[in-house]
Every structure is written in structure tokens, then in C-alpha cells.
Amino acid sequence: METSNKGSAPVSIFSVKPIVLSAPGRGEDLQVRVSAPAAGSDLPIIIFSHGFGLSLDSYGPLVDFWVAHGFVVVQPTHLDSKTLNLAPDDPRTPQIWQFRVEDMKRILDRLDLLEASVPGLGGRLDRGRIAAAGHSYGGQTAGMLLGARVLDAHGEPGEDMSDSRIKAGILFSATGKGGADLTPFAAENFPFMSPSFTDMSTPALVVAGDRDQSLLSTRGPDWFTDPYFLSPGGKSLLTLFGAEHTLGGISGYGVVETTDESPERVALIQRLTLAYLRSALELDDSSWPSAIKALEESAAPLGRIESK
């Protein structure tokens, strides 16, 4: 595996797992994986929230690429992970969406410990450049760190769980608005899937597939574009043509849940998300405009980008 912290040629990478963070009140200590370039300094940080049932071992196609190009990526295993095997009637289940956000904040609170736990990482982190990313359930988790808030049964915004340490975000296949847009099953079992994006002010890239038909929504694939259209400015939307929920296979190498396997689409996502992060975290000014131009000028584009 490879990368460089200047975003050019890739360099060697390594991962350390599990690093265990004490988590009083969670019922389980928090296990995280830290992946880092073998070389380089002033490394920006991405905290990544996995989709429902997955774990710190997921999303290799994204994580390996980002790390190989100069980012440190920290991945928690949330309580809904199949690896933890919580019973359906576990009393924590209704609050897992909140525990997820707390997991991400705990990582930021314990960066000193994480840095000290990874041989060779000491003194190499750039704590002023932190992004949050997530896929599906993890997209909603990351969105809350950017300022999205869950609406209660009366349609009132709940707690503001945003975090000023997060400077940018990427939301992959993230939950759209709730209410009448949820199926009866989703409304009954996942009432937290009613986010308000009115206060999601942190810059973000929203990534959606135009063939991603959710069984939890009464709407079509446009449901996954809500985090872009319903939030304030400073956002971009990448719509991927022909993509379903795993967007061509971002959740792992050869995973069974990938229904639309496309190495070309995954490679495009890798390049565009790297370019976006480098721009949003002010690492360089040219990569994102250049990536947009290359997509627009492609003879057979795999997607389109719009910004506001």
C-alpha cells in the first residue's frame, strides 16, 4: 500500500488496531483503528463513521487511498457493528445514533492517547485540519458533527451536536429528511432518521448515487441529495451515474453488499474526495477545480458536480 502527505505520489502506509478508548456509560469500550502514512509530517486527520453493521475494518478502498496520499484516518467501531452482536432488545439500541456521534467526539478528545499508541506517529498530526466523513448511517453521524440536528416528534430540532474542531466533511449516501419521506417501517424503527440540515453550516461534499433506491424512504434516489439542497451554502454535490448504495464498492474490497461493483467509479470517488479534502482543508487551491474540470471534460463522465 502507498502515499505522500503532499498529495502527489503515494507512500507506504500502516494501520494499528484495535486501540481501546475507555468509554464510561457506553457499555463497551470504544475500539478504533488508526491508519497513517509511514512518512510525512503535518498530517491532516479524517475521522470516518461506518455504515450500519460494519466496523473499523471496513472502507479499505477509501481509507487506504486517503492515507496513501497523506491523511491519517481514524475509524471507530460503533455499537451497531455486527462484530459486537448487540441483542435487538438491548436498551442502548434507541440511542445508538447518539452514541455514534459521541464515539467520533471521543476520538477527537483523545487524540493525544491515539497518537501515543501508534508507534512513529508522535508529533506528526495537524490538529487544525480535521475532516469528518461517513457512509449511509455513518453519513448521518458525520452530518451531525457538521451541524445537522435530529427533529423530535413535534418537528423541533434536538441537541446541537456539531463540533468546531471539524473543518470539512464528506457525506456518502447519507440519510435525507424524514417525516412523510420515511416508510412506515423506518418511521417506527428509526425515528432518528429525521435530520434537519438548516444548521449544517460546515463545508461538505455530499456524494449520492442516482440509482440508490432506499427501502427506508418513500422517495427515489434524490432523497440522498437532501443534505446538499437543504443545507446552507459552502457545499458541493457529486451525483454518480448508475451508482447504488455502496457507490460502486467503497465499503470494502469484494464485499457482498456491493450490488453495483465498479472499480472505475470507486477510482473516481477516490480522486474527487482527495481533491475536495485537500481544498476544503486548505492544503492546496488547485486540486478541486482541476478535478471538476477533468470530470466535466470527460468524454463519458461517470457523474456530475454542482456547488453552492
mmCIF file of C-alpha atoms in Angstrom:
data_model
loop_
_atom_site.group_PDB
_atom_site.id
_atom_site.type_symbol
_atom_site.label_atom_id
_atom_site.label_comp_id
_atom_site.label_asym_id
_atom_site.label_seq_id
_atom_site.Cartn_x
_atom_site.Cartn_y
_atom_site.Cartn_z
ATOM 1 C CA MET A 1 0.000 0.000 0.000
ATOM 2 C CA GLU A 2 1.164 3.508 -0.723
ATOM 3 C CA THR A 3 1.140 7.634 -0.325
ATOM 4 C CA SER A 4 2.698 11.167 0.417
ATOM 5 C CA ASN A 5 1.453 13.960 2.639
ATOM 6 C CA LYS A 6 1.694 16.428 -0.224
ATOM 7 C CA GLY A 7 -0.932 14.618 -2.300
ATOM 8 C CA SER A 8 1.422 13.586 -5.097
ATOM 9 C CA ALA A 9 2.972 10.130 -5.401
ATOM 10 C CA PRO A 10 1.625 7.612 -2.890
ATOM 11 C CA VAL A 11 3.757 6.373 0.021
ATOM 12 C CA SER A 12 3.714 3.303 2.252
ATOM 13 C CA ILE A 13 1.017 3.166 4.921
ATOM 14 C CA PHE A 14 0.342 1.208 8.096
ATOM 15 C CA SER A 15 -2.588 0.605 10.443
ATOM 16 C CA VAL A 16 -2.786 -0.097 14.149
ATOM 17 C CA LYS A 17 -5.860 -1.761 15.672
ATOM 18 C CA PRO A 18 -7.571 -2.095 17.970
ATOM 19 C CA ILE A 19 -6.713 0.886 20.099
ATOM 20 C CA VAL A 20 -9.118 0.864 23.018
ATOM 21 C CA LEU A 21 -10.529 4.076 24.444
ATOM 22 C CA SER A 22 -12.283 3.988 27.781
ATOM 23 C CA ALA A 23 -15.944 4.936 27.301
ATOM 24 C CA PRO A 24 -17.863 5.143 30.582
ATOM 25 C CA GLY A 25 -21.614 4.868 30.126
ATOM 26 C CA ARG A 26 -21.320 3.260 26.692
ATOM 27 C CA GLY A 27 -21.385 -0.315 27.933
ATOM 28 C CA GLU A 28 -18.385 -1.211 25.739
ATOM 29 C CA ASP A 29 -15.021 0.476 25.454
ATOM 30 C CA LEU A 30 -14.510 2.133 22.072
ATOM 31 C CA GLN A 31 -12.262 0.290 19.644
ATOM 32 C CA VAL A 32 -10.604 2.315 16.897
ATOM 33 C CA ARG A 33 -8.223 1.757 14.033
ATOM 34 C CA VAL A 34 -5.615 4.376 13.115
ATOM 35 C CA SER A 35 -4.113 4.313 9.632
ATOM 36 C CA ALA A 36 -1.217 6.605 8.770
ATOM 37 C CA PRO A 37 1.418 7.264 6.119
ATOM 38 C CA ALA A 38 4.805 5.849 7.034
ATOM 39 C CA ALA A 39 6.410 9.203 6.184
ATOM 40 C CA GLY A 40 5.484 12.856 6.291
ATOM 41 C CA SER A 41 4.584 15.471 8.881
ATOM 42 C CA ASP A 42 1.728 17.919 9.498
ATOM 43 C CA LEU A 43 -0.709 15.161 8.548
ATOM 44 C CA PRO A 44 -4.389 16.172 8.340
ATOM 45 C CA ILE A 45 -6.924 13.898 10.015
ATOM 46 C CA ILE A 46 -10.129 12.210 8.832
ATOM 47 C CA ILE A 47 -12.480 10.548 11.306
ATOM 48 C CA PHE A 48 -14.678 8.051 9.468
ATOM 49 C CA SER A 49 -18.065 6.665 10.570
ATOM 50 C CA HIS A 50 -19.037 3.314 9.079
ATOM 51 C CA GLY A 51 -22.437 2.229 7.791
ATOM 52 C CA PHE A 52 -24.892 0.082 9.739
ATOM 53 C CA GLY A 53 -23.386 -3.185 10.944
ATOM 54 C CA LEU A 54 -19.865 -2.583 9.639
ATOM 55 C CA SER A 55 -16.709 -1.878 11.667
ATOM 56 C CA LEU A 56 -13.255 -0.318 11.881
ATOM 57 C CA ASP A 57 -12.119 -2.868 9.280
ATOM 58 C CA SER A 58 -14.429 -1.536 6.551
ATOM 59 C CA TYR A 59 -13.956 1.011 3.727
ATOM 60 C CA GLY A 60 -10.472 -0.049 2.699
ATOM 61 C CA PRO A 61 -10.834 1.389 -0.837
ATOM 62 C CA LEU A 62 -11.315 4.878 0.611
ATOM 63 C CA VAL A 63 -9.132 4.684 3.692
ATOM 64 C CA ASP A 64 -6.095 3.135 2.005
ATOM 65 C CA PHE A 65 -6.202 5.746 -0.753
ATOM 66 C CA TRP A 66 -6.587 8.750 1.547
ATOM 67 C CA VAL A 67 -3.825 7.541 3.835
ATOM 68 C CA ALA A 68 -1.576 6.786 0.887
ATOM 69 C CA HIS A 69 -1.948 10.436 -0.080
ATOM 70 C CA GLY A 70 -1.099 11.990 3.228
ATOM 71 C CA PHE A 71 -4.043 11.717 5.636
ATOM 72 C CA VAL A 72 -4.325 9.976 8.981
ATOM 73 C CA VAL A 73 -7.672 8.161 9.159
ATOM 74 C CA VAL A 74 -9.289 7.105 12.435
ATOM 75 C CA GLN A 75 -12.152 4.583 12.300
ATOM 76 C CA PRO A 76 -14.303 3.625 15.284
ATOM 77 C CA THR A 77 -16.405 0.505 15.633
ATOM 78 C CA HIS A 78 -19.861 1.785 16.587
ATOM 79 C CA LEU A 79 -22.296 -0.148 18.781
ATOM 80 C CA ASP A 80 -24.408 -1.303 15.823
ATOM 81 C CA SER A 81 -21.462 -3.237 14.354
ATOM 82 C CA LYS A 82 -22.150 -6.909 13.719
ATOM 83 C CA THR A 83 -18.814 -7.600 15.391
ATOM 84 C CA LEU A 84 -20.322 -6.548 18.738
ATOM 85 C CA ASN A 85 -23.524 -8.554 18.272
ATOM 86 C CA LEU A 86 -25.830 -6.413 20.402
ATOM 87 C CA ALA A 87 -29.215 -8.014 21.003
ATOM 88 C CA PRO A 88 -32.119 -6.299 19.192
ATOM 89 C CA ASP A 89 -33.705 -5.504 22.555
ATOM 90 C CA ASP A 90 -30.502 -4.046 24.034
ATOM 91 C CA PRO A 91 -31.542 -0.913 25.969
ATOM 92 C CA ARG A 92 -28.869 1.114 24.170
ATOM 93 C CA THR A 93 -30.341 0.464 20.725
ATOM 94 C CA PRO A 94 -32.674 3.505 20.563
ATOM 95 C CA GLN A 95 -29.743 5.778 21.429
ATOM 96 C CA ILE A 96 -27.102 4.257 19.140
ATOM 97 C CA TRP A 97 -27.343 7.268 16.809
ATOM 98 C CA GLN A 98 -26.249 9.452 19.741
ATOM 99 C CA PHE A 99 -23.536 7.042 20.877
ATOM 100 C CA ARG A 100 -22.188 7.167 17.323
ATOM 101 C CA VAL A 101 -21.700 10.937 17.457
ATOM 102 C CA GLU A 102 -20.154 10.609 20.924
ATOM 103 C CA ASP A 103 -17.749 7.974 19.536
ATOM 104 C CA MET A 104 -16.499 10.484 16.983
ATOM 105 C CA LYS A 105 -16.122 13.234 19.573
ATOM 106 C CA ARG A 106 -14.315 10.855 21.915
ATOM 107 C CA ILE A 107 -11.732 10.235 19.186
ATOM 108 C CA LEU A 108 -11.083 13.976 18.935
ATOM 109 C CA ASP A 109 -10.930 14.289 22.720
ATOM 110 C CA ARG A 110 -8.327 11.510 22.915
ATOM 111 C CA LEU A 111 -6.040 12.362 20.021
ATOM 112 C CA ASP A 112 -3.104 12.568 22.429
ATOM 113 C CA LEU A 113 -3.662 8.965 23.511
ATOM 114 C CA LEU A 114 -4.196 7.769 19.943
ATOM 115 C CA GLU A 115 -1.031 9.485 18.792
ATOM 116 C CA ALA A 116 0.951 7.943 21.650
ATOM 117 C CA SER A 117 -0.499 4.489 20.900
ATOM 118 C CA VAL A 118 0.733 4.393 17.313
ATOM 119 C CA PRO A 119 4.500 3.844 17.002
ATOM 120 C CA GLY A 120 6.095 6.527 14.874
ATOM 121 C CA LEU A 121 3.080 8.850 14.772
ATOM 122 C CA GLY A 122 4.117 11.204 17.564
ATOM 123 C CA GLY A 123 4.315 14.860 16.597
ATOM 124 C CA ARG A 124 3.111 14.263 13.028
ATOM 125 C CA LEU A 125 -0.581 15.273 13.274
ATOM 126 C CA ASP A 126 -2.040 18.575 12.082
ATOM 127 C CA ARG A 127 -4.850 19.096 14.577
ATOM 128 C CA GLY A 128 -6.010 22.241 12.826
ATOM 129 C CA ARG A 129 -7.064 20.246 9.755
ATOM 130 C CA ILE A 130 -9.696 17.678 10.698
ATOM 131 C CA ALA A 131 -12.489 16.319 8.486
ATOM 132 C CA ALA A 132 -15.403 14.014 9.298
ATOM 133 C CA ALA A 133 -16.698 11.507 6.762
ATOM 134 C CA GLY A 134 -19.209 8.684 6.816
ATOM 135 C CA HIS A 135 -21.303 6.362 4.668
ATOM 136 C CA SER A 136 -25.051 5.714 4.999
ATOM 137 C CA TYR A 137 -25.807 5.620 8.769
ATOM 138 C CA GLY A 138 -22.292 6.995 9.153
ATOM 139 C CA GLY A 139 -23.176 9.817 6.779
ATOM 140 C CA GLN A 140 -25.855 10.973 9.190
ATOM 141 C CA THR A 141 -23.375 10.597 12.056
ATOM 142 C CA ALA A 142 -20.809 12.766 10.282
ATOM 143 C CA GLY A 143 -23.513 15.245 9.274
ATOM 144 C CA MET A 144 -24.403 15.857 12.899
ATOM 145 C CA LEU A 145 -20.803 16.853 13.584
ATOM 146 C CA LEU A 146 -21.227 19.392 10.777
ATOM 147 C CA GLY A 147 -24.389 20.859 12.328
ATOM 148 C CA ALA A 148 -27.327 18.667 11.250
ATOM 149 C CA ARG A 149 -29.833 18.070 14.059
ATOM 150 C CA VAL A 150 -32.431 15.360 14.623
ATOM 151 C CA LEU A 151 -36.031 16.582 14.723
ATOM 152 C CA ASP A 152 -38.212 15.348 17.579
ATOM 153 C CA ALA A 153 -41.766 14.015 17.259
ATOM 154 C CA HIS A 154 -43.057 17.605 17.124
ATOM 155 C CA GLY A 155 -40.658 18.627 14.362
ATOM 156 C CA GLU A 156 -38.429 20.630 16.673
ATOM 157 C CA PRO A 157 -34.628 20.418 16.290
ATOM 158 C CA GLY A 158 -32.919 18.416 19.003
ATOM 159 C CA GLU A 159 -29.500 18.896 20.541
ATOM 160 C CA ASP A 160 -26.798 20.665 18.548
ATOM 161 C CA MET A 161 -24.024 18.041 18.417
ATOM 162 C CA SER A 162 -21.764 19.911 15.994
ATOM 163 C CA ASP A 163 -18.048 20.136 16.719
ATOM 164 C CA SER A 164 -15.978 23.189 15.838
ATOM 165 C CA ARG A 165 -12.856 21.041 15.528
ATOM 166 C CA ILE A 166 -14.309 19.626 12.293
ATOM 167 C CA LYS A 167 -13.416 21.909 9.376
ATOM 168 C CA ALA A 168 -14.982 19.919 6.500
ATOM 169 C CA GLY A 169 -16.985 16.783 5.804
ATOM 170 C CA ILE A 170 -17.873 14.170 3.196
ATOM 171 C CA LEU A 171 -21.294 12.515 3.393
ATOM 172 C CA PHE A 172 -21.639 9.348 1.307
ATOM 173 C CA SER A 173 -25.204 8.064 0.691
ATOM 174 C CA ALA A 174 -26.418 9.960 3.745
ATOM 175 C CA THR A 175 -29.976 9.960 5.094
ATOM 176 C CA GLY A 176 -32.373 12.516 3.646
ATOM 177 C CA LYS A 177 -35.198 14.215 5.518
ATOM 178 C CA GLY A 178 -37.708 12.213 7.487
ATOM 179 C CA GLY A 179 -41.404 12.666 8.169
ATOM 180 C CA ALA A 180 -43.549 11.662 5.200
ATOM 181 C CA ASP A 181 -40.391 10.751 3.279
ATOM 182 C CA LEU A 182 -39.831 7.709 5.516
ATOM 183 C CA THR A 183 -41.564 4.378 5.017
ATOM 184 C CA PRO A 184 -43.795 3.302 7.939
ATOM 185 C CA PHE A 185 -41.154 0.720 8.915
ATOM 186 C CA ALA A 186 -38.405 3.358 9.034
ATOM 187 C CA ALA A 187 -40.584 5.848 10.908
ATOM 188 C CA GLU A 188 -41.338 3.234 13.572
ATOM 189 C CA ASN A 189 -37.896 1.702 13.925
ATOM 190 C CA PHE A 190 -35.560 4.581 13.060
ATOM 191 C CA PRO A 191 -37.190 7.789 14.335
ATOM 192 C CA PHE A 192 -33.772 9.458 14.434
ATOM 193 C CA MET A 193 -33.788 9.407 10.623
ATOM 194 C CA SER A 194 -35.390 12.861 10.627
ATOM 195 C CA PRO A 195 -32.443 15.200 10.284
ATOM 196 C CA SER A 196 -32.724 18.935 9.822
ATOM 197 C CA PHE A 197 -29.948 20.356 7.660
ATOM 198 C CA THR A 198 -30.820 24.011 8.308
ATOM 199 C CA ASP A 199 -27.829 24.490 10.628
ATOM 200 C CA MET A 200 -25.375 22.173 8.821
ATOM 201 C CA SER A 201 -23.037 25.037 8.021
ATOM 202 C CA THR A 202 -19.637 23.303 7.919
ATOM 203 C CA PRO A 203 -18.324 22.915 4.348
ATOM 204 C CA ALA A 204 -19.108 19.477 2.927
ATOM 205 C CA LEU A 205 -19.156 17.303 -0.150
ATOM 206 C CA VAL A 206 -22.332 15.216 -0.498
ATOM 207 C CA VAL A 207 -21.962 12.061 -2.606
ATOM 208 C CA ALA A 208 -25.079 10.314 -3.945
ATOM 209 C CA GLY A 209 -25.866 7.616 -6.493
ATOM 210 C CA ASP A 210 -28.652 8.264 -8.995
ATOM 211 C CA ARG A 211 -29.824 4.624 -8.704
ATOM 212 C CA ASP A 212 -29.721 4.419 -4.910
ATOM 213 C CA GLN A 213 -33.294 3.408 -4.083
ATOM 214 C CA SER A 214 -33.624 3.156 -0.313
ATOM 215 C CA LEU A 215 -36.092 0.711 1.263
ATOM 216 C CA LEU A 216 -36.421 3.236 4.116
ATOM 217 C CA SER A 217 -37.691 6.142 2.032
ATOM 218 C CA THR A 218 -40.857 6.693 0.008
ATOM 219 C CA ARG A 219 -38.827 8.828 -2.396
ATOM 220 C CA GLY A 220 -36.345 7.936 -5.093
ATOM 221 C CA PRO A 221 -32.565 8.359 -5.221
ATOM 222 C CA ASP A 222 -32.913 12.141 -4.878
ATOM 223 C CA TRP A 223 -33.571 11.517 -1.153
ATOM 224 C CA PHE A 224 -29.815 11.198 -0.688
ATOM 225 C CA THR A 225 -29.244 14.688 -2.108
ATOM 226 C CA ASP A 226 -31.200 16.382 0.715
ATOM 227 C CA PRO A 227 -28.045 17.087 2.782
ATOM 228 C CA TYR A 228 -26.891 19.254 -0.132
ATOM 229 C CA PHE A 229 -30.106 21.003 -1.155
ATOM 230 C CA LEU A 230 -31.472 21.587 2.358
ATOM 231 C CA SER A 231 -28.283 22.903 3.991
ATOM 232 C CA PRO A 232 -26.658 26.358 3.845
ATOM 233 C CA GLY A 233 -24.015 27.216 1.238
ATOM 234 C CA GLY A 234 -20.441 26.043 1.153
ATOM 235 C CA LYS A 235 -21.481 22.624 -0.158
ATOM 236 C CA SER A 236 -20.826 20.540 -3.251
ATOM 237 C CA LEU A 237 -22.808 17.587 -4.591
ATOM 238 C CA LEU A 238 -21.285 14.701 -6.528
ATOM 239 C CA THR A 239 -24.010 12.685 -8.267
ATOM 240 C CA LEU A 240 -22.708 9.370 -9.588
ATOM 241 C CA PHE A 241 -24.389 7.924 -12.655
ATOM 242 C CA GLY A 242 -25.640 4.356 -12.264
ATOM 243 C CA ALA A 243 -24.489 4.137 -8.647
ATOM 244 C CA GLU A 244 -26.405 2.312 -5.933
ATOM 245 C CA HIS A 245 -25.910 2.496 -2.175
ATOM 246 C CA THR A 246 -22.271 1.399 -1.938
ATOM 247 C CA LEU A 247 -21.392 3.684 -4.857
ATOM 248 C CA GLY A 248 -19.531 1.019 -6.784
ATOM 249 C CA GLY A 249 -17.853 -0.653 -3.805
ATOM 250 C CA ILE A 250 -16.490 1.865 -1.302
ATOM 251 C CA SER A 251 -17.326 -0.224 1.773
ATOM 252 C CA GLY A 252 -14.671 -2.855 1.175
ATOM 253 C CA TYR A 253 -12.739 -4.955 -1.296
ATOM 254 C CA GLY A 254 -15.114 -7.513 -2.803
ATOM 255 C CA VAL A 255 -17.810 -7.156 -0.132
ATOM 256 C CA VAL A 256 -21.097 -8.966 -0.712
ATOM 257 C CA GLU A 257 -23.273 -5.884 -0.165
ATOM 258 C CA THR A 258 -21.857 -4.223 -3.274
ATOM 259 C CA THR A 259 -24.629 -4.524 -5.868
ATOM 260 C CA ASP A 260 -23.115 -2.198 -8.468
ATOM 261 C CA GLU A 261 -19.423 -3.087 -8.467
ATOM 262 C CA SER A 262 -17.438 -0.552 -10.478
ATOM 263 C CA PRO A 263 -13.691 -0.102 -9.962
ATOM 264 C CA GLU A 264 -13.853 2.920 -12.284
ATOM 265 C CA ARG A 265 -16.470 4.620 -10.128
ATOM 266 C CA VAL A 266 -14.529 3.876 -6.931
ATOM 267 C CA ALA A 267 -11.379 5.294 -8.520
ATOM 268 C CA LEU A 268 -13.276 8.468 -9.442
ATOM 269 C CA ILE A 269 -14.563 8.789 -5.870
ATOM 270 C CA GLN A 270 -11.033 8.339 -4.551
ATOM 271 C CA ARG A 271 -9.648 11.099 -6.753
ATOM 272 C CA LEU A 272 -12.504 13.553 -6.240
ATOM 273 C CA THR A 273 -12.760 13.142 -2.471
ATOM 274 C CA LEU A 274 -8.990 13.548 -2.090
ATOM 275 C CA ALA A 275 -9.110 16.703 -4.198
ATOM 276 C CA TYR A 276 -12.065 18.039 -2.207
ATOM 277 C CA LEU A 277 -10.419 17.404 1.151
ATOM 278 C CA ARG A 278 -7.157 18.994 0.076
ATOM 279 C CA SER A 279 -9.068 22.096 -0.998
ATOM 280 C CA ALA A 280 -11.504 22.273 1.930
ATOM 281 C CA LEU A 281 -8.694 21.861 4.473
ATOM 282 C CA GLU A 282 -6.626 24.493 2.646
ATOM 283 C CA LEU A 283 -3.798 22.163 1.713
ATOM 284 C CA ASP A 284 -3.859 23.442 -1.856
ATOM 285 C CA ASP A 285 -6.040 25.635 -4.076
ATOM 286 C CA SER A 286 -5.834 23.825 -7.382
ATOM 287 C CA SER A 287 -6.729 20.146 -6.969
ATOM 288 C CA TRP A 288 -10.516 20.530 -6.573
ATOM 289 C CA PRO A 289 -11.057 22.926 -9.505
ATOM 290 C CA SER A 290 -8.788 20.708 -11.608
ATOM 291 C CA ALA A 291 -10.727 17.577 -10.644
ATOM 292 C CA ILE A 292 -14.049 19.230 -11.507
ATOM 293 C CA LYS A 293 -12.676 20.370 -14.867
ATOM 294 C CA ALA A 294 -11.410 16.870 -15.668
ATOM 295 C CA LEU A 295 -14.820 15.374 -14.882
ATOM 296 C CA GLU A 296 -16.658 17.958 -16.969
ATOM 297 C CA GLU A 297 -14.343 17.421 -19.929
ATOM 298 C CA SER A 298 -14.537 13.622 -19.808
ATOM 299 C CA ALA A 299 -15.919 12.038 -22.965
ATOM 300 C CA ALA A 300 -18.010 9.642 -20.873
ATOM 301 C CA PRO A 301 -18.382 11.207 -17.410
ATOM 302 C CA LEU A 302 -19.269 8.923 -14.526
ATOM 303 C CA GLY A 303 -21.005 11.717 -12.632
ATOM 304 C CA ARG A 304 -21.537 15.448 -12.257
ATOM 305 C CA ILE A 305 -20.641 18.048 -9.651
ATOM 306 C CA GLU A 306 -22.603 21.114 -8.585
ATOM 307 C CA SER A 307 -21.734 23.591 -5.864
ATOM 308 C CA LYS A 308 -23.319 26.434 -3.915
#
